[in-house]
């Protein structure tokens, strides 16, 4: 069981999203915030694009690095229509991301 939280506008991930999936039904961006007081090493968040026809970006917050496990590059990502990805916090302000429909 992976509980769901839903969003339909620009959203910044929050501590309560750890261990859940965020069903995002919007083309507005999602921001991954700095970990201080939000996420700890080992916290994971799955993001699902529920929008019928649009993509959205997953932004690195200030001082945050997101590494794509497919190729080791870092930076902002785009999640395609009906795509799904998971972020896992591996260090202070450091995350790995992988998934389907992720560029």
PDB file of C-alpha atoms in Angstrom:
ATOM      1  CA  UNK A   1       0.000   0.000   0.000  1.00  0.00           C
ATOM      2  CA  UNK A   2       1.348   3.414  -1.027  1.00  0.00           C
ATOM      3  CA  UNK A   3      -0.980   6.191   0.152  1.00  0.00           C
ATOM      4  CA  UNK A   4      -1.864   8.971  -2.287  1.00  0.00           C
ATOM      5  CA  UNK A   5      -1.750  12.715  -2.005  1.00  0.00           C
ATOM      6  CA  UNK A   6      -3.100  14.737  -4.905  1.00  0.00           C
ATOM      7  CA  UNK A   7      -2.215  18.076  -6.451  1.00  0.00           C
ATOM      8  CA  UNK A   8      -3.644  20.095  -9.305  1.00  0.00           C
ATOM      9  CA  UNK A   9      -1.399  23.174  -9.305  1.00  0.00           C
ATOM     10  CA  UNK A  10       2.272  24.057  -8.786  1.00  0.00           C
ATOM     11  CA  UNK A  11       3.463  22.078  -5.778  1.00  0.00           C
ATOM     12  CA  UNK A  12       6.473  21.807  -3.491  1.00  0.00           C
ATOM     13  CA  UNK A  13       6.995  18.386  -1.957  1.00  0.00           C
ATOM     14  CA  UNK A  14       6.433  18.288   1.815  1.00  0.00           C
ATOM     15  CA  UNK A  15       7.544  15.987   4.643  1.00  0.00           C
ATOM     16  CA  UNK A  16       4.113  14.323   4.620  1.00  0.00           C
ATOM     17  CA  UNK A  17       4.755  13.085   1.049  1.00  0.00           C
ATOM     18  CA  UNK A  18       7.515  10.681   2.148  1.00  0.00           C
ATOM     19  CA  UNK A  19       6.390   7.095   1.591  1.00  0.00           C
ATOM     20  CA  UNK A  20       3.444   8.221  -0.558  1.00  0.00           C
ATOM     21  CA  UNK A  21       2.691   8.765  -4.208  1.00  0.00           C
ATOM     22  CA  UNK A  22       1.849  12.254  -5.384  1.00  0.00           C
ATOM     23  CA  UNK A  23      -0.815  12.119  -8.105  1.00  0.00           C
ATOM     24  CA  UNK A  24      -0.264  15.342 -10.031  1.00  0.00           C
ATOM     25  CA  UNK A  25      -3.112  16.249 -12.396  1.00  0.00           C
ATOM     26  CA  UNK A  26      -1.592  19.437 -13.792  1.00  0.00           C
ATOM     27  CA  UNK A  27       1.090  20.743 -16.135  1.00  0.00           C
ATOM     28  CA  UNK A  28       2.405  23.018 -13.349  1.00  0.00           C
ATOM     29  CA  UNK A  29       5.792  22.102 -11.890  1.00  0.00           C
ATOM     30  CA  UNK A  30       6.687  20.143  -8.771  1.00  0.00           C
ATOM     31  CA  UNK A  31       9.654  21.402  -6.726  1.00  0.00           C
ATOM     32  CA  UNK A  32      11.931  19.197  -4.637  1.00  0.00           C
ATOM     33  CA  UNK A  33      12.867  21.350  -1.617  1.00  0.00           C
ATOM     34  CA  UNK A  34      16.110  21.353   0.369  1.00  0.00           C
ATOM     35  CA  UNK A  35      16.079  18.449   2.843  1.00  0.00           C
ATOM     36  CA  UNK A  36      16.582  20.504   6.004  1.00  0.00           C
ATOM     37  CA  UNK A  37      13.520  19.719   8.098  1.00  0.00           C
ATOM     38  CA  UNK A  38      11.699  18.094   5.158  1.00  0.00           C
ATOM     39  CA  UNK A  39      13.222  14.785   4.073  1.00  0.00           C
ATOM     40  CA  UNK A  40      15.784  12.403   5.545  1.00  0.00           C
ATOM     41  CA  UNK A  41      18.117   9.899   3.927  1.00  0.00           C
ATOM     42  CA  UNK A  42      16.005   6.937   2.799  1.00  0.00           C
ATOM     43  CA  UNK A  43      12.775   8.871   2.299  1.00  0.00           C
ATOM     44  CA  UNK A  44      11.125   8.031  -1.025  1.00  0.00           C
ATOM     45  CA  UNK A  45       8.368   9.794  -2.950  1.00  0.00           C
ATOM     46  CA  UNK A  46       6.693   8.496  -6.093  1.00  0.00           C
ATOM     47  CA  UNK A  47       5.246  11.046  -8.518  1.00  0.00           C
ATOM     48  CA  UNK A  48       2.558  10.129 -11.054  1.00  0.00           C
ATOM     49  CA  UNK A  49       1.517  12.332 -13.970  1.00  0.00           C
ATOM     50  CA  UNK A  50      -2.254  12.037 -14.020  1.00  0.00           C
ATOM     51  CA  UNK A  51      -2.706  14.722 -16.670  1.00  0.00           C
ATOM     52  CA  UNK A  52      -4.391  13.429 -19.824  1.00  0.00           C
ATOM     53  CA  UNK A  53      -2.234  15.305 -22.330  1.00  0.00           C
ATOM     54  CA  UNK A  54       0.529  17.348 -20.699  1.00  0.00           C
ATOM     55  CA  UNK A  55       3.973  17.007 -19.210  1.00  0.00           C
ATOM     56  CA  UNK A  56       5.400  18.848 -16.216  1.00  0.00           C
ATOM     57  CA  UNK A  57       8.811  19.575 -14.765  1.00  0.00           C
ATOM     58  CA  UNK A  58      10.313  18.345 -11.533  1.00  0.00           C
ATOM     59  CA  UNK A  59      12.484  21.219 -10.340  1.00  0.00           C
ATOM     60  CA  UNK A  60      15.554  21.141  -8.099  1.00  0.00           C
ATOM     61  CA  UNK A  61      15.000  23.483  -5.161  1.00  0.00           C
ATOM     62  CA  UNK A  62      17.768  25.801  -4.004  1.00  0.00           C
ATOM     63  CA  UNK A  63      20.887  23.731  -3.263  1.00  0.00           C
ATOM     64  CA  UNK A  64      19.195  20.442  -4.273  1.00  0.00           C
ATOM     65  CA  UNK A  65      20.740  17.988  -6.729  1.00  0.00           C
ATOM     66  CA  UNK A  66      18.649  15.339  -8.502  1.00  0.00           C
ATOM     67  CA  UNK A  67      20.641  12.625 -10.308  1.00  0.00           C
ATOM     68  CA  UNK A  68      18.949  10.603 -13.040  1.00  0.00           C
ATOM     69  CA  UNK A  69      19.779   6.944 -12.361  1.00  0.00           C
ATOM     70  CA  UNK A  70      19.524   6.179 -16.097  1.00  0.00           C
ATOM     71  CA  UNK A  71      22.536   8.281 -17.087  1.00  0.00           C
ATOM     72  CA  UNK A  72      23.996   9.964 -13.986  1.00  0.00           C
ATOM     73  CA  UNK A  73      23.184  13.494 -15.122  1.00  0.00           C
ATOM     74  CA  UNK A  74      21.735  16.013 -12.718  1.00  0.00           C
ATOM     75  CA  UNK A  75      19.154  18.722 -13.152  1.00  0.00           C
ATOM     76  CA  UNK A  76      15.502  19.478 -13.644  1.00  0.00           C
ATOM     77  CA  UNK A  77      13.475  16.623 -15.183  1.00  0.00           C
ATOM     78  CA  UNK A  78      10.313  16.375 -17.260  1.00  0.00           C
ATOM     79  CA  UNK A  79       7.679  13.724 -16.571  1.00  0.00           C
ATOM     80  CA  UNK A  80       5.717  12.678 -19.628  1.00  0.00           C
ATOM     81  CA  UNK A  81       2.011  12.026 -20.010  1.00  0.00           C
ATOM     82  CA  UNK A  82       0.927   9.216 -17.669  1.00  0.00           C
ATOM     83  CA  UNK A  83       4.563   8.840 -16.552  1.00  0.00           C
ATOM     84  CA  UNK A  84       5.647   7.711 -13.112  1.00  0.00           C
ATOM     85  CA  UNK A  85       8.914   8.218 -11.240  1.00  0.00           C
ATOM     86  CA  UNK A  86      10.376   7.785  -7.787  1.00  0.00           C
ATOM     87  CA  UNK A  87      12.745  10.087  -5.914  1.00  0.00           C
ATOM     88  CA  UNK A  88      14.864   8.737  -3.061  1.00  0.00           C
ATOM     89  CA  UNK A  89      16.822  10.960  -0.727  1.00  0.00           C
ATOM     90  CA  UNK A  90      20.398   9.640  -0.468  1.00  0.00           C
ATOM     91  CA  UNK A  91      22.109  12.544   1.301  1.00  0.00           C
ATOM     92  CA  UNK A  92      21.468  16.036   2.501  1.00  0.00           C
ATOM     93  CA  UNK A  93      19.917  17.761  -0.541  1.00  0.00           C
ATOM     94  CA  UNK A  94      20.773  14.801  -2.801  1.00  0.00           C
ATOM     95  CA  UNK A  95      18.235  12.622  -4.592  1.00  0.00           C
ATOM     96  CA  UNK A  96      18.191   9.886  -7.206  1.00  0.00           C
ATOM     97  CA  UNK A  97      15.278   9.757  -9.632  1.00  0.00           C
ATOM     98  CA  UNK A  98      14.135   6.997 -11.966  1.00  0.00           C
ATOM     99  CA  UNK A  99      10.966   6.108 -13.782  1.00  0.00           C
ATOM    100  CA  UNK A 100       8.965   5.693 -16.937  1.00  0.00           C
ATOM    101  CA  UNK A 101       8.368   8.715 -19.153  1.00  0.00           C
ATOM    102  CA  UNK A 102      11.172  10.638 -17.446  1.00  0.00           C
ATOM    103  CA  UNK A 103      13.537  12.857 -19.442  1.00  0.00           C
TER     104      UNK A 103
END
